[in-house]
Amino acid sequence: MKLLDSKNVIITGGSRGIGKGIAEVFAKHGANVAFTYNSSESSAQELEDHLKTFGVNAKAYQSDASDFDQAQKLADDIIKDFGSIDVLINNAGITKDNLLMRMSEDDFDKVIKVNLNSVFNLTKAVLRPMLKQRHGSIINISSVVGIKGNAGQANYSASKAGIIGFSKSVALELGSRNIRSNVVAPGFIETEMTEKLDEKTVEGWRQAIPLKRGGQPEDIANACVFLASDMSSYITGQTLSVDGGMLT
Ligand code: NAP
């Protein structure tokens, strides 16, 4: 018996980076994985095929998480394809960094819409099925930056702090229906994106982290496995930093 055997999971933004890592680790633990992407169609298709090799049900869906109606349709499609939704992981996110002096209204609005409205959209979309079945685990991916703030990321940190307030409110509202809502706050996670950065800069970041390394997508995925599984059935409304001790 695997930890996530027969659990049906939605992961937004699963085509690359952390979301892809979560999808792979969840499939290894026996979960059926429905994941979304915005534009990376070929890597999404590749991942769908790869996940199926673990003997689970897997499907990629093109769906813009920042669009309310698309989120509703996505949940309906997944219910048709998978039968139920046990776990939602809101992972899709973008950055549009700039100092406040140079940050446009559009860059602020876009980041809030993709990072925060998406969490509202998808949570609303899975609410009815989760209420009906009287269980569910919602895991929202925030960031250390949502806890601490960061110069040059006012839009991003506002969206990530908003996710924490939203998640706690959902935990309070839906606890009596056995729907749990928790946050994972990653620190510096090394993905394809960070591979493009200057090695010296990245090494400096690693040395500033108590565990002396950047995180891997699997580190975030393992925390999500715990929060998705019945091992965490008495945990809700919490924010778990997965950051190598960065915020300590
Ligand atoms: P990433 O490599 O840039 O991947 C982002 C994913 O989100 C992609 O699958 C992308 O799909 C998808 N996406 C973007 N906009 C979307 C939309 N409107 N609708 C649906 N999907 C959308 O990012 P990452 O580094 O893995 O980050 C994943 C999450 O962790 C984000 O919420 C990020 O803020 C958070 N985080 C990351 C770090 C880090 O160090 N990497 C640290 C703290 C928090 P396409 O491929 O189709 O564009």
PDB file of C-alpha atoms and ligand atoms in Angstrom:
ATOM      1  CA  MET A   1       0.000   0.000   0.000  1.00  0.00           C
ATOM      2  CA  LYS A   2       1.466   3.341  -1.076  1.00  0.00           C
ATOM      3  CA  LEU A   3       0.860   6.606   0.832  1.00  0.00           C
ATOM      4  CA  LEU A   4      -1.306   8.181  -1.893  1.00  0.00           C
ATOM      5  CA  ASP A   5      -2.860   5.027  -3.369  1.00  0.00           C
ATOM      6  CA  SER A   6      -6.015   5.831  -5.383  1.00  0.00           C
ATOM      7  CA  LYS A   7      -6.067   9.531  -4.426  1.00  0.00           C
ATOM      8  CA  ASN A   8      -7.030  11.804  -7.328  1.00  0.00           C
ATOM      9  CA  VAL A   9      -4.915  14.949  -7.392  1.00  0.00           C
ATOM     10  CA  ILE A  10      -4.970  18.204  -9.400  1.00  0.00           C
ATOM     11  CA  ILE A  11      -1.701  20.097  -9.730  1.00  0.00           C
ATOM     12  CA  THR A  12      -1.738  23.472 -11.487  1.00  0.00           C
ATOM     13  CA  GLY A  13       1.397  24.340 -13.467  1.00  0.00           C
ATOM     14  CA  GLY A  14       2.715  20.782 -13.689  1.00  0.00           C
ATOM     15  CA  SER A  15       4.562  21.050 -16.983  1.00  0.00           C
ATOM     16  CA  ARG A  16       7.933  22.032 -15.520  1.00  0.00           C
ATOM     17  CA  GLY A  17       9.845  23.006 -12.386  1.00  0.00           C
ATOM     18  CA  ILE A  18       8.352  22.310  -8.971  1.00  0.00           C
ATOM     19  CA  GLY A  19       4.929  21.257 -10.319  1.00  0.00           C
ATOM     20  CA  LYS A  20       6.532  18.616 -12.518  1.00  0.00           C
ATOM     21  CA  GLY A  21       8.541  17.346  -9.512  1.00  0.00           C
ATOM     22  CA  ILE A  22       5.351  17.107  -7.453  1.00  0.00           C
ATOM     23  CA  ALA A  23       3.567  15.215 -10.253  1.00  0.00           C
ATOM     24  CA  GLU A  24       6.381  12.641 -10.505  1.00  0.00           C
ATOM     25  CA  VAL A  25       6.733  12.063  -6.758  1.00  0.00           C
ATOM     26  CA  PHE A  26       2.925  11.808  -6.370  1.00  0.00           C
ATOM     27  CA  ALA A  27       2.698   9.224  -9.157  1.00  0.00           C
ATOM     28  CA  LYS A  28       5.475   7.202  -7.459  1.00  0.00           C
ATOM     29  CA  HIS A  29       3.373   7.247  -4.282  1.00  0.00           C
ATOM     30  CA  GLY A  30       0.357   5.871  -6.176  1.00  0.00           C
ATOM     31  CA  ALA A  31      -1.681   9.047  -6.842  1.00  0.00           C
ATOM     32  CA  ASN A  32      -3.660   9.583 -10.041  1.00  0.00           C
ATOM     33  CA  VAL A  33      -2.448  12.923 -11.382  1.00  0.00           C
ATOM     34  CA  ALA A  34      -4.398  15.539 -13.344  1.00  0.00           C
ATOM     35  CA  PHE A  35      -2.126  18.489 -14.059  1.00  0.00           C
ATOM     36  CA  THR A  36      -2.398  21.734 -15.969  1.00  0.00           C
ATOM     37  CA  TYR A  37      -0.108  23.833 -18.110  1.00  0.00           C
ATOM     38  CA  ASN A  38      -0.453  27.173 -19.774  1.00  0.00           C
ATOM     39  CA  SER A  39       1.676  26.970 -22.934  1.00  0.00           C
ATOM     40  CA  SER A  40       4.221  24.090 -22.624  1.00  0.00           C
ATOM     41  CA  GLU A  41       2.162  21.544 -24.573  1.00  0.00           C
ATOM     42  CA  SER A  42       4.901  19.129 -25.659  1.00  0.00           C
ATOM     43  CA  SER A  43       6.550  18.842 -22.225  1.00  0.00           C
ATOM     44  CA  ALA A  44       3.088  18.382 -20.684  1.00  0.00           C
ATOM     45  CA  GLN A  45       2.359  15.507 -23.078  1.00  0.00           C
ATOM     46  CA  GLU A  46       5.761  13.968 -22.335  1.00  0.00           C
ATOM     47  CA  LEU A  47       5.093  14.163 -18.594  1.00  0.00           C
ATOM     48  CA  GLU A  48       1.635  12.602 -18.991  1.00  0.00           C
ATOM     49  CA  ASP A  49       3.228   9.612 -20.771  1.00  0.00           C
ATOM     50  CA  HIS A  50       5.978   9.363 -18.146  1.00  0.00           C
ATOM     51  CA  LEU A  51       3.519   9.428 -15.212  1.00  0.00           C
ATOM     52  CA  LYS A  52       1.524   6.565 -16.736  1.00  0.00           C
ATOM     53  CA  THR A  53       4.635   4.347 -16.548  1.00  0.00           C
ATOM     54  CA  PHE A  54       4.109   4.308 -12.755  1.00  0.00           C
ATOM     55  CA  GLY A  55       0.798   2.492 -13.333  1.00  0.00           C
ATOM     56  CA  VAL A  56      -1.418   5.440 -12.349  1.00  0.00           C
ATOM     57  CA  ASN A  57      -3.997   7.443 -14.245  1.00  0.00           C
ATOM     58  CA  ALA A  58      -2.525  10.742 -15.544  1.00  0.00           C
ATOM     59  CA  LYS A  59      -3.727  13.515 -17.819  1.00  0.00           C
ATOM     60  CA  ALA A  60      -2.497  16.971 -18.890  1.00  0.00           C
ATOM     61  CA  TYR A  61      -5.017  19.795 -19.337  1.00  0.00           C
ATOM     62  CA  GLN A  62      -4.385  23.163 -20.989  1.00  0.00           C
ATOM     63  CA  SER A  63      -6.070  25.608 -18.631  1.00  0.00           C
ATOM     64  CA  ASP A  64      -5.251  29.173 -17.626  1.00  0.00           C
ATOM     65  CA  ALA A  65      -5.462  29.121 -13.829  1.00  0.00           C
ATOM     66  CA  SER A  66      -6.041  32.881 -13.694  1.00  0.00           C
ATOM     67  CA  ASP A  67      -9.340  32.499 -15.584  1.00  0.00           C
ATOM     68  CA  PHE A  68     -12.346  31.754 -13.346  1.00  0.00           C
ATOM     69  CA  ASP A  69     -14.475  30.031 -16.011  1.00  0.00           C
ATOM     70  CA  GLN A  70     -11.597  27.868 -17.236  1.00  0.00           C
ATOM     71  CA  ALA A  71     -11.008  26.677 -13.661  1.00  0.00           C
ATOM     72  CA  GLN A  72     -14.675  25.637 -13.340  1.00  0.00           C
ATOM     73  CA  LYS A  73     -14.532  23.753 -16.635  1.00  0.00           C
ATOM     74  CA  LEU A  74     -11.266  22.095 -15.619  1.00  0.00           C
ATOM     75  CA  ALA A  75     -12.782  20.735 -12.398  1.00  0.00           C
ATOM     76  CA  ASP A  76     -15.828  19.455 -14.320  1.00  0.00           C
ATOM     77  CA  ASP A  77     -13.591  17.732 -16.890  1.00  0.00           C
ATOM     78  CA  ILE A  78     -11.434  16.139 -14.191  1.00  0.00           C
ATOM     79  CA  ILE A  79     -14.482  14.835 -12.329  1.00  0.00           C
ATOM     80  CA  LYS A  80     -15.667  13.267 -15.607  1.00  0.00           C
ATOM     81  CA  ASP A  81     -12.230  11.750 -16.321  1.00  0.00           C
ATOM     82  CA  PHE A  82     -11.147  10.723 -12.797  1.00  0.00           C
ATOM     83  CA  GLY A  83     -14.419  10.384 -10.853  1.00  0.00           C
ATOM     84  CA  SER A  84     -13.429  12.549  -7.846  1.00  0.00           C
ATOM     85  CA  ILE A  85     -10.918  15.152  -6.624  1.00  0.00           C
ATOM     86  CA  ASP A  86      -9.219  14.376  -3.297  1.00  0.00           C
ATOM     87  CA  VAL A  87      -6.296  16.799  -3.385  1.00  0.00           C
ATOM     88  CA  LEU A  88      -5.745  20.205  -5.006  1.00  0.00           C
ATOM     89  CA  ILE A  89      -2.257  21.666  -5.289  1.00  0.00           C
ATOM     90  CA  ASN A  90      -2.211  25.299  -6.392  1.00  0.00           C
ATOM     91  CA  ASN A  91       1.315  25.588  -7.744  1.00  0.00           C
ATOM     92  CA  ALA A  92       1.045  27.727 -10.919  1.00  0.00           C
ATOM     93  CA  GLY A  93       2.888  30.995 -10.505  1.00  0.00           C
ATOM     94  CA  ILE A  94       4.847  33.680 -12.304  1.00  0.00           C
ATOM     95  CA  THR A  95       7.201  36.545 -11.430  1.00  0.00           C
ATOM     96  CA  LYS A  96       7.470  40.005 -12.979  1.00  0.00           C
ATOM     97  CA  ASP A  97      10.165  41.519 -10.780  1.00  0.00           C
ATOM     98  CA  ASN A  98      11.006  45.193 -10.659  1.00  0.00           C
ATOM     99  CA  LEU A  99      11.675  47.914  -8.139  1.00  0.00           C
ATOM    100  CA  LEU A 100       8.445  49.604  -7.137  1.00  0.00           C
ATOM    101  CA  MET A 101       9.514  52.820  -8.892  1.00  0.00           C
ATOM    102  CA  ARG A 102       9.582  50.920 -12.192  1.00  0.00           C
ATOM    103  CA  MET A 103       6.788  48.395 -11.594  1.00  0.00           C
ATOM    104  CA  SER A 104       3.855  48.944 -13.941  1.00  0.00           C
ATOM    105  CA  GLU A 105       0.233  48.521 -12.904  1.00  0.00           C
ATOM    106  CA  ASP A 106      -0.012  45.745 -15.456  1.00  0.00           C
ATOM    107  CA  ASP A 107       2.939  43.840 -13.895  1.00  0.00           C
ATOM    108  CA  PHE A 108       1.289  44.132 -10.488  1.00  0.00           C
ATOM    109  CA  ASP A 109      -2.153  43.040 -11.694  1.00  0.00           C
ATOM    110  CA  LYS A 110      -0.859  40.149 -13.813  1.00  0.00           C
ATOM    111  CA  VAL A 111       1.144  38.602 -10.953  1.00  0.00           C
ATOM    112  CA  ILE A 112      -1.782  38.909  -8.530  1.00  0.00           C
ATOM    113  CA  LYS A 113      -4.121  37.381 -11.095  1.00  0.00           C
ATOM    114  CA  VAL A 114      -1.957  34.369 -11.941  1.00  0.00           C
ATOM    115  CA  ASN A 115      -0.623  33.719  -8.419  1.00  0.00           C
ATOM    116  CA  LEU A 116      -3.550  34.654  -6.162  1.00  0.00           C
ATOM    117  CA  ASN A 117      -6.777  34.743  -8.199  1.00  0.00           C
ATOM    118  CA  SER A 118      -5.817  31.284  -9.484  1.00  0.00           C
ATOM    119  CA  VAL A 119      -5.893  29.935  -5.913  1.00  0.00           C
ATOM    120  CA  PHE A 120      -9.390  31.396  -5.416  1.00  0.00           C
ATOM    121  CA  ASN A 121     -10.543  30.103  -8.828  1.00  0.00           C
ATOM    122  CA  LEU A 122      -9.402  26.515  -8.340  1.00  0.00           C
ATOM    123  CA  THR A 123     -10.451  26.304  -4.695  1.00  0.00           C
ATOM    124  CA  LYS A 124     -13.966  27.474  -5.660  1.00  0.00           C
ATOM    125  CA  ALA A 125     -13.999  24.949  -8.495  1.00  0.00           C
ATOM    126  CA  VAL A 126     -13.215  21.935  -6.278  1.00  0.00           C
ATOM    127  CA  LEU A 127     -15.359  23.062  -3.365  1.00  0.00           C
ATOM    128  CA  ARG A 128     -18.633  21.406  -4.360  1.00  0.00           C
ATOM    129  CA  PRO A 129     -17.168  17.928  -4.999  1.00  0.00           C
ATOM    130  CA  MET A 130     -15.048  18.110  -1.827  1.00  0.00           C
ATOM    131  CA  LEU A 131     -18.033  19.224   0.287  1.00  0.00           C
ATOM    132  CA  LYS A 132     -20.112  16.387  -1.126  1.00  0.00           C
ATOM    133  CA  GLN A 133     -17.530  13.711  -0.384  1.00  0.00           C
ATOM    134  CA  ARG A 134     -16.717  15.341   3.000  1.00  0.00           C
ATOM    135  CA  HIS A 135     -12.979  15.252   2.617  1.00  0.00           C
ATOM    136  CA  GLY A 136     -10.228  17.049   0.762  1.00  0.00           C
ATOM    137  CA  SER A 137      -6.726  18.424   1.125  1.00  0.00           C
ATOM    138  CA  ILE A 138      -5.830  21.755  -0.454  1.00  0.00           C
ATOM    139  CA  ILE A 139      -2.142  22.655  -0.627  1.00  0.00           C
ATOM    140  CA  ASN A 140      -1.150  26.124  -1.775  1.00  0.00           C
ATOM    141  CA  ILE A 141       2.399  26.918  -2.846  1.00  0.00           C
ATOM    142  CA  SER A 142       3.486  30.262  -1.430  1.00  0.00           C
ATOM    143  CA  SER A 143       7.128  31.318  -0.905  1.00  0.00           C
ATOM    144  CA  VAL A 144       9.532  32.479   1.806  1.00  0.00           C
ATOM    145  CA  VAL A 145       9.080  35.829   0.080  1.00  0.00           C
ATOM    146  CA  GLY A 146       5.393  35.784   1.083  1.00  0.00           C
ATOM    147  CA  ILE A 147       6.472  35.536   4.735  1.00  0.00           C
ATOM    148  CA  LYS A 148       9.476  37.841   4.691  1.00  0.00           C
ATOM    149  CA  GLY A 149       9.007  40.215   1.719  1.00  0.00           C
ATOM    150  CA  ASN A 150      11.712  40.924  -0.863  1.00  0.00           C
ATOM    151  CA  ALA A 151      13.007  44.084  -2.503  1.00  0.00           C
ATOM    152  CA  GLY A 152      12.083  44.073  -6.197  1.00  0.00           C
ATOM    153  CA  GLN A 153       9.204  41.634  -5.674  1.00  0.00           C
ATOM    154  CA  ALA A 154       6.398  43.732  -4.136  1.00  0.00           C
ATOM    155  CA  ASN A 155       3.849  42.218  -6.520  1.00  0.00           C
ATOM    156  CA  TYR A 156       5.066  38.639  -6.056  1.00  0.00           C
ATOM    157  CA  SER A 157       5.373  38.840  -2.257  1.00  0.00           C
ATOM    158  CA  ALA A 158       1.912  40.433  -1.983  1.00  0.00           C
ATOM    159  CA  SER A 159       0.460  37.535  -3.990  1.00  0.00           C
ATOM    160  CA  LYS A 160       2.308  34.938  -1.901  1.00  0.00           C
ATOM    161  CA  ALA A 161       1.333  36.572   1.432  1.00  0.00           C
ATOM    162  CA  GLY A 162      -2.268  36.708   0.164  1.00  0.00           C
ATOM    163  CA  ILE A 163      -2.161  32.953  -0.378  1.00  0.00           C
ATOM    164  CA  ILE A 164      -1.336  32.430   3.318  1.00  0.00           C
ATOM    165  CA  GLY A 165      -4.310  34.541   4.518  1.00  0.00           C
ATOM    166  CA  PHE A 166      -6.612  32.845   2.025  1.00  0.00           C
ATOM    167  CA  SER A 167      -5.507  29.361   3.079  1.00  0.00           C
ATOM    168  CA  LYS A 168      -6.002  30.052   6.790  1.00  0.00           C
ATOM    169  CA  SER A 169      -9.508  31.387   6.123  1.00  0.00           C
ATOM    170  CA  VAL A 170     -10.398  28.308   4.068  1.00  0.00           C
ATOM    171  CA  ALA A 171      -9.079  26.099   6.893  1.00  0.00           C
ATOM    172  CA  LEU A 172     -11.377  27.899   9.360  1.00  0.00           C
ATOM    173  CA  GLU A 173     -14.404  27.814   7.054  1.00  0.00           C
ATOM    174  CA  LEU A 174     -14.156  24.221   5.905  1.00  0.00           C
ATOM    175  CA  GLY A 175     -12.580  22.357   8.816  1.00  0.00           C
ATOM    176  CA  SER A 176     -15.992  21.132   9.977  1.00  0.00           C
ATOM    177  CA  ARG A 177     -16.412  19.430   6.583  1.00  0.00           C
ATOM    178  CA  ASN A 178     -13.050  17.651   6.884  1.00  0.00           C
ATOM    179  CA  ILE A 179     -11.483  19.808   4.165  1.00  0.00           C
ATOM    180  CA  ARG A 180      -7.948  20.804   5.107  1.00  0.00           C
ATOM    181  CA  SER A 181      -6.026  23.770   3.714  1.00  0.00           C
ATOM    182  CA  ASN A 182      -2.276  24.222   4.192  1.00  0.00           C
ATOM    183  CA  VAL A 183       0.574  26.185   2.642  1.00  0.00           C
ATOM    184  CA  VAL A 184       4.043  25.112   1.572  1.00  0.00           C
ATOM    185  CA  ALA A 185       6.528  27.990   1.414  1.00  0.00           C
ATOM    186  CA  PRO A 186       9.582  27.036  -0.664  1.00  0.00           C
ATOM    187  CA  GLY A 187      12.905  28.833  -0.296  1.00  0.00           C
ATOM    188  CA  PHE A 188      15.411  28.763  -3.157  1.00  0.00           C
ATOM    189  CA  ILE A 189      14.565  25.787  -5.350  1.00  0.00           C
ATOM    190  CA  GLU A 190      16.860  24.852  -8.200  1.00  0.00           C
ATOM    191  CA  THR A 191      14.897  24.330 -11.424  1.00  0.00           C
ATOM    192  CA  GLU A 192      15.617  24.727 -15.157  1.00  0.00           C
ATOM    193  CA  MET A 193      14.998  28.423 -14.557  1.00  0.00           C
ATOM    194  CA  THR A 194      17.816  28.824 -12.012  1.00  0.00           C
ATOM    195  CA  GLU A 195      20.223  26.808 -14.215  1.00  0.00           C
ATOM    196  CA  LYS A 196      20.385  29.886 -16.451  1.00  0.00           C
ATOM    197  CA  LEU A 197      21.704  32.069 -13.589  1.00  0.00           C
ATOM    198  CA  ASP A 198      25.373  32.870 -13.035  1.00  0.00           C
ATOM    199  CA  GLU A 199      26.951  29.940 -11.085  1.00  0.00           C
ATOM    200  CA  LYS A 200      28.879  32.280  -8.741  1.00  0.00           C
ATOM    201  CA  THR A 201      25.678  34.090  -7.689  1.00  0.00           C
ATOM    202  CA  VAL A 202      23.867  30.810  -7.135  1.00  0.00           C
ATOM    203  CA  GLU A 203      26.783  29.428  -5.079  1.00  0.00           C
ATOM    204  CA  GLY A 204      26.595  32.556  -2.899  1.00  0.00           C
ATOM    205  CA  TRP A 205      22.890  31.866  -2.285  1.00  0.00           C
ATOM    206  CA  ARG A 206      23.620  28.233  -1.417  1.00  0.00           C
ATOM    207  CA  GLN A 207      26.241  29.205   1.151  1.00  0.00           C
ATOM    208  CA  ALA A 208      23.784  31.604   2.848  1.00  0.00           C
ATOM    209  CA  ILE A 209      21.358  28.702   3.480  1.00  0.00           C
ATOM    210  CA  PRO A 210      21.901  26.787   6.784  1.00  0.00           C
ATOM    211  CA  LEU A 211      21.720  23.404   4.987  1.00  0.00           C
ATOM    212  CA  LYS A 212      24.263  24.730   2.407  1.00  0.00           C
ATOM    213  CA  ARG A 213      22.348  23.717  -0.705  1.00  0.00           C
ATOM    214  CA  GLY A 214      19.501  24.864  -2.871  1.00  0.00           C
ATOM    215  CA  GLY A 215      16.295  22.849  -2.626  1.00  0.00           C
ATOM    216  CA  GLN A 216      15.188  20.374  -5.289  1.00  0.00           C
ATOM    217  CA  PRO A 217      11.610  20.069  -6.615  1.00  0.00           C
ATOM    218  CA  GLU A 218      11.501  16.706  -4.777  1.00  0.00           C
ATOM    219  CA  ASP A 219      12.014  18.499  -1.437  1.00  0.00           C
ATOM    220  CA  ILE A 220       8.804  20.460  -2.039  1.00  0.00           C
ATOM    221  CA  ALA A 221       7.052  17.382  -3.414  1.00  0.00           C
ATOM    222  CA  ASN A 222       7.852  15.337  -0.281  1.00  0.00           C
ATOM    223  CA  ALA A 223       6.284  17.990   1.966  1.00  0.00           C
ATOM    224  CA  CYS A 224       3.217  17.969  -0.308  1.00  0.00           C
ATOM    225  CA  VAL A 225       2.993  14.152  -0.099  1.00  0.00           C
ATOM    226  CA  PHE A 226       2.738  14.451   3.685  1.00  0.00           C
ATOM    227  CA  LEU A 227       0.082  17.192   3.539  1.00  0.00           C
ATOM    228  CA  ALA A 228      -1.899  15.294   0.881  1.00  0.00           C
ATOM    229  CA  SER A 229      -1.783  11.973   2.731  1.00  0.00           C
ATOM    230  CA  ASP A 230      -3.823  10.792   5.696  1.00  0.00           C
ATOM    231  CA  MET A 231      -0.614  11.088   7.783  1.00  0.00           C
ATOM    232  CA  SER A 232      -1.469  14.804   8.157  1.00  0.00           C
ATOM    233  CA  SER A 233      -5.196  14.337   8.827  1.00  0.00           C
ATOM    234  CA  TYR A 234      -5.076  16.564  11.981  1.00  0.00           C
ATOM    235  CA  ILE A 235      -3.089  19.384  10.338  1.00  0.00           C
ATOM    236  CA  THR A 236      -4.825  22.386   8.769  1.00  0.00           C
ATOM    237  CA  GLY A 237      -4.284  26.137   8.471  1.00  0.00           C
ATOM    238  CA  GLN A 238      -0.494  25.752   8.656  1.00  0.00           C
ATOM    239  CA  THR A 239       2.398  27.144   6.635  1.00  0.00           C
ATOM    240  CA  LEU A 240       5.335  24.784   6.251  1.00  0.00           C
ATOM    241  CA  SER A 241       8.573  26.446   5.136  1.00  0.00           C
ATOM    242  CA  VAL A 242      10.716  24.142   3.019  1.00  0.00           C
ATOM    243  CA  ASP A 243      13.790  26.311   2.710  1.00  0.00           C
ATOM    244  CA  GLY A 244      16.864  24.607   4.180  1.00  0.00           C
ATOM    245  CA  GLY A 245      16.516  26.817   7.244  1.00  0.00           C
ATOM    246  CA  MET A 246      16.653  30.089   5.293  1.00  0.00           C
ATOM    247  CA  LEU A 247      14.068  31.861   7.478  1.00  0.00           C
ATOM    248  CA  THR A 248      15.462  30.589  10.772  1.00  0.00           C
TER     249      THR A 248
HETATM  250  P1  NAP B   1       8.230  27.554 -13.298  1.00  0.00           P
HETATM  251  O1  NAP B   1       9.367  26.597 -13.525  1.00  0.00           O
HETATM  252  O2  NAP B   1       8.266  28.881 -13.950  1.00  0.00           O
HETATM  253  O3  NAP B   1       6.868  26.783 -13.674  1.00  0.00           O
HETATM  254  C1  NAP B   1       5.635  27.447 -13.541  1.00  0.00           C
HETATM  255  C2  NAP B   1       4.515  26.515 -13.931  1.00  0.00           C
HETATM  256  O4  NAP B   1       3.287  27.252 -13.812  1.00  0.00           O
HETATM  257  C3  NAP B   1       4.605  26.034 -15.363  1.00  0.00           C
HETATM  258  O5  NAP B   1       4.128  24.712 -15.431  1.00  0.00           O
HETATM  259  C4  NAP B   1       3.651  26.986 -16.100  1.00  0.00           C
HETATM  260  O6  NAP B   1       3.057  26.423 -17.274  1.00  0.00           O
HETATM  261  C5  NAP B   1       2.600  27.186 -15.055  1.00  0.00           C
HETATM  262  N1  NAP B   1       1.809  28.390 -15.263  1.00  0.00           N
HETATM  263  C6  NAP B   1       2.230  29.668 -15.347  1.00  0.00           C
HETATM  264  N2  NAP B   1       1.190  30.490 -15.543  1.00  0.00           N
HETATM  265  C7  NAP B   1       0.074  29.707 -15.579  1.00  0.00           C
HETATM  266  C8  NAP B   1      -1.318  29.948 -15.759  1.00  0.00           C
HETATM  267  N3  NAP B   1      -1.797  31.184 -15.945  1.00  0.00           N
HETATM  268  N4  NAP B   1      -2.166  28.903 -15.758  1.00  0.00           N
HETATM  269  C9  NAP B   1      -1.712  27.639 -15.574  1.00  0.00           C
HETATM  270  N5  NAP B   1      -0.397  27.345 -15.390  1.00  0.00           N
HETATM  271  C10 NAP B   1       0.470  28.365 -15.405  1.00  0.00           C
HETATM  272  O7  NAP B   1       8.059  27.855 -11.722  1.00  0.00           O
HETATM  273  P2  NAP B   1       8.575  27.036 -10.442  1.00  0.00           P
HETATM  274  O8  NAP B   1       9.915  27.586 -10.052  1.00  0.00           O
HETATM  275  O9  NAP B   1       8.422  25.584 -10.649  1.00  0.00           O
HETATM  276  O10 NAP B   1       7.524  27.550  -9.336  1.00  0.00           O
HETATM  277  C11 NAP B   1       6.334  26.836  -9.011  1.00  0.00           C
HETATM  278  C12 NAP B   1       5.657  27.527  -7.839  1.00  0.00           C
HETATM  279  O11 NAP B   1       6.550  27.590  -6.738  1.00  0.00           O
HETATM  280  C13 NAP B   1       5.263  28.986  -8.139  1.00  0.00           C
HETATM  281  O12 NAP B   1       4.041  29.273  -7.512  1.00  0.00           O
HETATM  282  C14 NAP B   1       6.405  29.769  -7.515  1.00  0.00           C
HETATM  283  O13 NAP B   1       5.984  31.064  -7.162  1.00  0.00           O
HETATM  284  C15 NAP B   1       6.705  28.914  -6.297  1.00  0.00           C
HETATM  285  N6  NAP B   1       8.056  29.115  -5.773  1.00  0.00           N
HETATM  286  C16 NAP B   1       9.163  28.811  -6.501  1.00  0.00           C
HETATM  287  C17 NAP B   1      10.434  28.999  -5.957  1.00  0.00           C
HETATM  288  C18 NAP B   1      11.706  28.640  -6.710  1.00  0.00           C
HETATM  289  O14 NAP B   1      12.802  28.893  -6.168  1.00  0.00           O
HETATM  290  N7  NAP B   1      11.660  28.058  -7.887  1.00  0.00           N
HETATM  291  C19 NAP B   1      10.554  29.515  -4.662  1.00  0.00           C
HETATM  292  C20 NAP B   1       9.406  29.821  -3.947  1.00  0.00           C
HETATM  293  C21 NAP B   1       8.162  29.609  -4.510  1.00  0.00           C
HETATM  294  P3  NAP B   1       3.748  26.599 -18.749  1.00  0.00           P
HETATM  295  O15 NAP B   1       4.978  25.724 -18.713  1.00  0.00           O
HETATM  296  O16 NAP B   1       2.749  26.109 -19.693  1.00  0.00           O
HETATM  297  O17 NAP B   1       4.084  28.055 -18.863  1.00  0.00           O
END
